[in-house]
Tab-separated table of C-alpha atoms in Angstrom:
chain	number	residue	atom	x	y	z
A	1	UNK	CA	94.271	178.304	128.520
A	2	UNK	CA	97.635	177.043	129.685
A	3	UNK	CA	100.166	175.395	127.390
A	4	UNK	CA	99.445	171.871	128.632
A	5	UNK	CA	95.785	172.159	127.634
A	6	UNK	CA	96.732	173.590	124.252
A	7	UNK	CA	99.097	170.680	123.608
A	8	UNK	CA	96.428	168.185	124.714
A	9	UNK	CA	93.870	169.699	122.314
A	10	UNK	CA	96.403	169.680	119.503
A	11	UNK	CA	97.266	166.045	120.182
A	12	UNK	CA	93.599	165.070	120.249
A	13	UNK	CA	92.951	166.923	117.003
A	14	UNK	CA	95.872	165.181	115.319
A	15	UNK	CA	94.757	161.803	116.675
A	16	UNK	CA	91.287	162.434	115.272
A	17	UNK	CA	92.749	163.270	111.864
A	18	UNK	CA	95.006	160.198	111.919
A	19	UNK	CA	92.184	157.848	112.912
A	20	UNK	CA	89.815	159.363	110.347
A	21	UNK	CA	92.427	158.924	107.633
A	22	UNK	CA	93.122	155.343	108.729
A	23	UNK	CA	89.422	154.454	108.675
A	24	UNK	CA	89.030	156.123	105.277
A	25	UNK	CA	92.039	154.214	104.001
A	26	UNK	CA	90.562	150.908	105.122
A	27	UNK	CA	87.132	151.763	103.763
A	28	UNK	CA	88.699	152.712	100.433
A	29	UNK	CA	90.504	149.364	100.372
A	30	UNK	CA	87.358	147.365	101.139
A	31	UNK	CA	85.366	149.363	98.588
A	32	UNK	CA	88.041	148.739	95.959
A	33	UNK	CA	87.971	145.028	96.713
A	34	UNK	CA	84.166	145.025	96.611
A	35	UNK	CA	84.135	146.780	93.225
A	36	UNK	CA	86.698	144.313	91.863
A	37	UNK	CA	84.535	141.380	92.928
A	38	UNK	CA	81.388	142.945	91.486
A	39	UNK	CA	83.211	143.589	88.218
A	40	UNK	CA	84.563	140.008	88.360
A	41	UNK	CA	88.048	141.417	87.926
A	42	UNK	CA	90.011	138.481	89.344
A	43	UNK	CA	93.344	140.037	88.444
A	44	UNK	CA	92.620	143.072	90.592
A	45	UNK	CA	91.353	140.889	93.438
A	46	UNK	CA	94.655	139.019	93.439
A	47	UNK	CA	96.527	142.313	93.479
A	48	UNK	CA	94.467	143.665	96.363
A	49	UNK	CA	94.662	140.575	98.616
A	50	UNK	CA	98.457	140.272	98.264
A	51	UNK	CA	99.945	143.381	96.697
A	52	UNK	CA	103.479	142.419	97.693
A	53	UNK	CA	103.343	139.114	95.809
A	54	UNK	CA	101.664	140.774	92.842
A	55	UNK	CA	104.277	143.514	92.765
A	56	UNK	CA	107.178	141.062	92.936
A	57	UNK	CA	105.841	138.457	90.508
A	58	UNK	CA	103.989	140.611	87.978
A	59	UNK	CA	105.331	144.146	88.186
A	60	UNK	CA	108.869	142.957	88.989
A	61	UNK	CA	109.078	145.743	91.583
A	62	UNK	CA	110.788	145.062	94.896
A	63	UNK	CA	109.827	148.181	96.831
A	64	UNK	CA	106.330	149.156	95.738
A	65	UNK	CA	103.960	150.495	98.382
A	66	UNK	CA	101.540	148.073	100.002
A	67	UNK	CA	99.663	147.883	103.279
A	68	UNK	CA	99.446	144.445	104.852
A	69	UNK	CA	97.109	145.738	107.561
A	70	UNK	CA	94.455	146.428	104.941
A	71	UNK	CA	94.874	142.996	103.402
A	72	UNK	CA	94.388	141.413	106.821
A	73	UNK	CA	90.920	142.944	106.970
A	74	UNK	CA	89.590	140.103	104.823
A	75	UNK	CA	91.500	137.224	106.420
A	76	UNK	CA	88.357	135.861	108.044
A	77	UNK	CA	86.682	135.824	104.610
A	78	UNK	CA	89.510	134.015	102.805
A	79	UNK	CA	87.334	130.939	102.347
A	80	UNK	CA	84.755	132.951	100.411
A	81	UNK	CA	87.453	134.830	98.480
A	82	UNK	CA	89.062	131.520	97.558
A	83	UNK	CA	85.756	130.030	96.437
A	84	UNK	CA	85.068	133.104	94.283
A	85	UNK	CA	88.527	132.987	92.652
A	86	UNK	CA	88.515	129.223	92.179
A	87	UNK	CA	86.089	129.197	89.242
A	88	UNK	CA	88.382	130.875	86.715
A	89	UNK	CA	91.522	129.392	88.192
A	90	UNK	CA	90.360	125.772	87.971
A	91	UNK	CA	89.170	126.341	84.418
A	92	UNK	CA	92.684	127.554	83.581
A	93	UNK	CA	94.285	124.616	85.404
A	94	UNK	CA	92.126	122.080	83.598
A	95	UNK	CA	93.580	123.357	80.339
A	96	UNK	CA	97.142	123.446	81.644
A	97	UNK	CA	96.941	120.229	83.701
A	98	UNK	CA	94.248	118.051	82.070
A	99	UNK	CA	95.278	115.087	84.225
A	100	UNK	CA	94.445	116.839	87.540
A	101	UNK	CA	90.925	116.510	88.929
A	102	UNK	CA	89.796	118.980	91.588
A	103	UNK	CA	87.417	118.480	94.477
A	104	UNK	CA	86.154	121.122	96.907
A	105	UNK	CA	86.308	119.710	100.430
A	106	UNK	CA	84.892	122.788	102.162
A	107	UNK	CA	84.271	126.412	101.261
A	108	UNK	CA	87.274	127.626	99.279
A	109	UNK	CA	89.425	124.552	99.999
A	110	UNK	CA	90.328	122.139	97.237
A	111	UNK	CA	92.218	118.906	96.861
A	112	UNK	CA	93.205	117.302	93.584
A	113	UNK	CA	93.790	113.829	92.197
A	114	UNK	CA	96.170	112.671	89.509
A	115	UNK	CA	94.260	110.909	86.738
A	116	UNK	CA	90.764	109.628	86.125
A	117	UNK	CA	91.799	105.980	86.107
A	118	UNK	CA	91.092	103.314	88.691
A	119	UNK	CA	93.252	103.649	91.803
A	120	UNK	CA	94.177	107.270	91.076
A	121	UNK	CA	96.085	109.036	93.805
A	122	UNK	CA	95.217	112.023	95.949
A	123	UNK	CA	98.080	114.278	94.886
A	124	UNK	CA	97.747	117.361	97.086
A	125	UNK	CA	95.789	120.530	97.755
A	126	UNK	CA	95.299	123.699	95.732
A	127	UNK	CA	96.098	127.061	97.320
A	128	UNK	CA	93.754	129.291	95.309
A	129	UNK	CA	94.817	132.557	96.914
A	130	UNK	CA	98.488	131.987	96.103
A	131	UNK	CA	97.840	130.052	92.871
A	132	UNK	CA	99.993	127.197	94.078
A	133	UNK	CA	99.932	123.412	94.251
A	134	UNK	CA	100.747	121.968	97.658
A	135	UNK	CA	101.809	118.504	96.559
A	136	UNK	CA	101.628	115.517	98.841
A	137	UNK	CA	105.365	115.162	99.465
A	138	UNK	CA	105.384	111.377	99.520
A	139	UNK	CA	103.381	111.011	96.299
A	140	UNK	CA	105.366	113.742	94.537
A	141	UNK	CA	108.692	112.124	95.437
A	142	UNK	CA	107.502	108.770	94.113
A	143	UNK	CA	106.750	110.437	90.788
A	144	UNK	CA	110.083	112.293	90.752
A	145	UNK	CA	112.045	109.118	91.520
A	146	UNK	CA	110.158	107.178	88.859
A	147	UNK	CA	111.495	109.643	86.266
A	148	UNK	CA	115.010	109.185	87.668
A	149	UNK	CA	114.758	105.391	87.498
A	150	UNK	CA	113.561	105.610	83.910
A	151	UNK	CA	117.103	106.583	82.902
A	152	UNK	CA	118.222	103.189	84.261
A	153	UNK	CA	115.426	101.418	82.380
A	154	UNK	CA	113.793	100.618	85.713
A	155	UNK	CA	110.541	101.332	87.450
A	156	UNK	CA	110.313	102.773	90.949
A	157	UNK	CA	109.722	99.396	92.584
A	158	UNK	CA	111.799	97.158	90.306
A	159	UNK	CA	114.497	96.397	92.882
A	160	UNK	CA	112.013	95.768	95.699
A	161	UNK	CA	109.905	93.464	93.540
A	162	UNK	CA	113.005	91.508	92.503
A	163	UNK	CA	114.093	91.180	96.129
A	164	UNK	CA	110.679	89.920	97.259
A	165	UNK	CA	110.479	87.511	94.334
A	166	UNK	CA	113.934	86.151	95.164
A	167	UNK	CA	112.891	85.734	98.797
A	168	UNK	CA	109.816	83.788	97.703
A	169	UNK	CA	111.928	81.509	95.508
A	170	UNK	CA	114.195	80.774	98.454
A	171	UNK	CA	111.256	80.142	100.790
A	172	UNK	CA	109.639	77.831	98.273
A	173	UNK	CA	112.880	75.924	97.950
A	174	UNK	CA	112.971	75.507	101.747
A	175	UNK	CA	109.406	74.202	101.728
A	176	UNK	CA	110.139	71.797	98.897
A	177	UNK	CA	113.212	70.410	100.670
A	178	UNK	CA	111.460	69.735	103.984
A	179	UNK	CA	111.380	65.939	103.522
A	180	UNK	CA	115.079	65.742	102.666
A	181	UNK	CA	115.912	67.796	105.764
A	182	UNK	CA	113.854	65.436	107.922
A	183	UNK	CA	115.787	62.488	106.526
A	184	UNK	CA	119.085	64.270	107.156
A	185	UNK	CA	118.116	65.092	110.764
A	186	UNK	CA	117.157	61.488	111.375
A	187	UNK	CA	120.483	60.280	109.992
A	188	UNK	CA	122.434	62.677	112.227
A	189	UNK	CA	120.436	61.777	115.344
A	190	UNK	CA	121.199	58.104	114.780
A	191	UNK	CA	124.856	58.939	114.292
A	192	UNK	CA	124.902	60.919	117.547
A	193	UNK	CA	123.211	58.081	119.375
A	194	UNK	CA	125.763	55.702	117.968
A	195	UNK	CA	128.668	57.904	119.044
A	196	UNK	CA	127.241	58.239	122.542
A	197	UNK	CA	127.064	54.475	122.870
A	198	UNK	CA	130.520	53.769	121.497
A	199	UNK	CA	133.449	53.042	123.763
A	200	UNK	CA	136.550	54.776	122.509
A	201	UNK	CA	140.171	54.762	123.557
A	202	UNK	CA	141.338	57.868	125.441
A	203	UNK	CA	143.423	59.039	122.479
A	204	UNK	CA	140.289	58.948	120.254
A	205	UNK	CA	138.056	60.827	122.709
A	206	UNK	CA	138.941	64.239	121.274
A	207	UNK	CA	138.068	63.171	117.743
A	208	UNK	CA	134.748	61.770	118.983
A	209	UNK	CA	133.865	65.028	120.788
A	210	UNK	CA	134.686	67.005	117.653
A	211	UNK	CA	132.397	64.804	115.572
A	212	UNK	CA	129.558	65.117	118.098
A	213	UNK	CA	129.932	68.907	118.062
A	214	UNK	CA	129.781	69.031	114.265
A	215	UNK	CA	126.623	66.923	114.262
A	216	UNK	CA	125.048	69.069	116.990
A	217	UNK	CA	125.891	72.294	115.101
A	218	UNK	CA	124.449	70.909	111.889
A	219	UNK	CA	121.237	69.907	113.666
A	220	UNK	CA	120.966	73.443	115.067
A	221	UNK	CA	121.475	74.923	111.601
A	222	UNK	CA	118.757	72.718	110.124
A	223	UNK	CA	116.438	73.615	113.025
A	224	UNK	CA	116.879	77.308	112.144
A	225	UNK	CA	116.003	76.538	108.530
A	226	UNK	CA	112.928	74.614	109.693
A	227	UNK	CA	111.864	77.569	111.807
A	228	UNK	CA	112.175	79.882	108.824
A	229	UNK	CA	110.285	77.416	106.637
A	230	UNK	CA	107.507	77.098	109.240
A	231	UNK	CA	106.346	80.629	108.392
A	232	UNK	CA	107.142	80.168	104.728
A	233	UNK	CA	103.607	79.914	103.364
A	234	UNK	CA	102.447	83.023	105.227
A	235	UNK	CA	105.537	84.965	104.225
A	236	UNK	CA	105.178	83.960	100.580
A	237	UNK	CA	101.542	85.106	100.634
A	238	UNK	CA	102.531	88.451	102.192
A	239	UNK	CA	105.282	88.958	99.631
A	240	UNK	CA	102.979	88.115	96.723
A	241	UNK	CA	100.429	90.625	98.019
A	242	UNK	CA	103.109	93.284	98.365
A	243	UNK	CA	104.484	92.581	94.874
A	244	UNK	CA	100.984	93.034	93.468
A	245	UNK	CA	100.615	96.375	95.263
A	246	UNK	CA	104.004	97.584	94.031
A	247	UNK	CA	103.258	96.468	90.477
A	248	UNK	CA	99.981	98.394	90.529
A	249	UNK	CA	101.805	101.446	91.855
A	250	UNK	CA	104.355	101.198	89.040
A	251	UNK	CA	101.515	100.980	86.526
A	252	UNK	CA	99.854	104.113	87.940
A	253	UNK	CA	103.181	105.938	87.905
A	254	UNK	CA	103.666	104.995	84.269
A	255	UNK	CA	100.269	106.554	83.473
A	256	UNK	CA	101.283	109.700	85.344
A	257	UNK	CA	104.626	109.927	83.554
A	258	UNK	CA	102.956	109.491	80.170
A	259	UNK	CA	100.472	112.259	81.024
A	260	UNK	CA	103.214	114.681	82.033
A	261	UNK	CA	105.378	113.931	78.991
A	262	UNK	CA	102.395	114.285	76.655
A	263	UNK	CA	101.581	117.759	78.036
A	264	UNK	CA	104.952	119.158	79.119
A	265	UNK	CA	107.557	117.097	77.309
A	266	UNK	CA	109.591	116.396	80.435
A	267	UNK	CA	109.409	116.383	84.211
A	268	UNK	CA	111.733	119.404	84.330
A	269	UNK	CA	109.292	121.447	82.241
A	270	UNK	CA	106.476	120.303	84.523
A	271	UNK	CA	108.378	121.576	87.574
A	272	UNK	CA	109.195	124.894	85.893
A	273	UNK	CA	105.546	125.486	85.033
A	274	UNK	CA	104.525	124.695	88.596
A	275	UNK	CA	107.013	127.250	89.919
A	276	UNK	CA	105.715	129.925	87.521
A	277	UNK	CA	102.033	129.144	88.017
A	278	UNK	CA	101.056	132.404	89.767
A	279	UNK	CA	102.787	134.565	87.184
A	280	UNK	CA	101.412	132.555	84.245
A	281	UNK	CA	97.861	132.682	85.556
A	282	UNK	CA	97.815	136.410	86.279
A	283	UNK	CA	99.381	137.032	82.863
A	284	UNK	CA	96.597	134.960	81.323
A	285	UNK	CA	93.974	137.003	83.173
A	286	UNK	CA	95.555	140.199	81.867
A	287	UNK	CA	95.698	138.828	78.321
A	288	UNK	CA	92.100	137.606	78.323
A	289	UNK	CA	90.704	140.561	80.230
A	290	UNK	CA	89.093	138.146	82.727
A	291	UNK	CA	86.988	136.745	79.894
A	292	UNK	CA	87.089	133.257	81.425
A	293	UNK	CA	83.833	134.075	83.253
């Protein structure tokens, strides 16, 4: 047997060993995950599906060994994994966040609402696998700003409501003064007609033109006011509707703020607990020995 054949056989033998070991490694991983699920050991499941995150957050190790290729073996089953893990997690979250209400929209996917009151808001989605809230950015920012405005003794929509109310007062004033404007326009039209019919000396012509221009400008200004007033009733109705919506939103935000303060003491504490949610939950699983089942 020549050297080339010997090398080829050696390479094939090594490839066989490598592949066998790789298959065994993957089988061992899947078997470990299967045993963890059967034992309802959620902590171990979390460690197996994302060992890097577990190592960093729980073990505080930056360079522990982990194999992402193994973890990718169950990517197509993440919905089922999430549904399995959601039971204990949501029970924990209901204790920690009693004002959040969870709803499964499809296998392993959850959204949550803030509050059980009328008009409650859809506040985001729950990432079960990463133990993380994905807040609706717009709704979350409204809540954050409402806490900021509280320092100024204001609500989120105070300034907007005041502006709309002021606009309505001005529009109502325009509507109420319609008859006086009509009388003023009639007076100016008569004056213009009179000026047009008057014969003036050449040296008074400039003064007459100036007076006509002032009357014409004033009529134009009143016409603009009339145009604005023409849509006044509709605009007032729209503003009143918007003020009602903003007032309701401020009321809901006040409920949300009260709920957060009652449970966490402050918005800052609420944010800190959100950031530490994965670590706190896994620590709870370790402390309780998965006895939430």
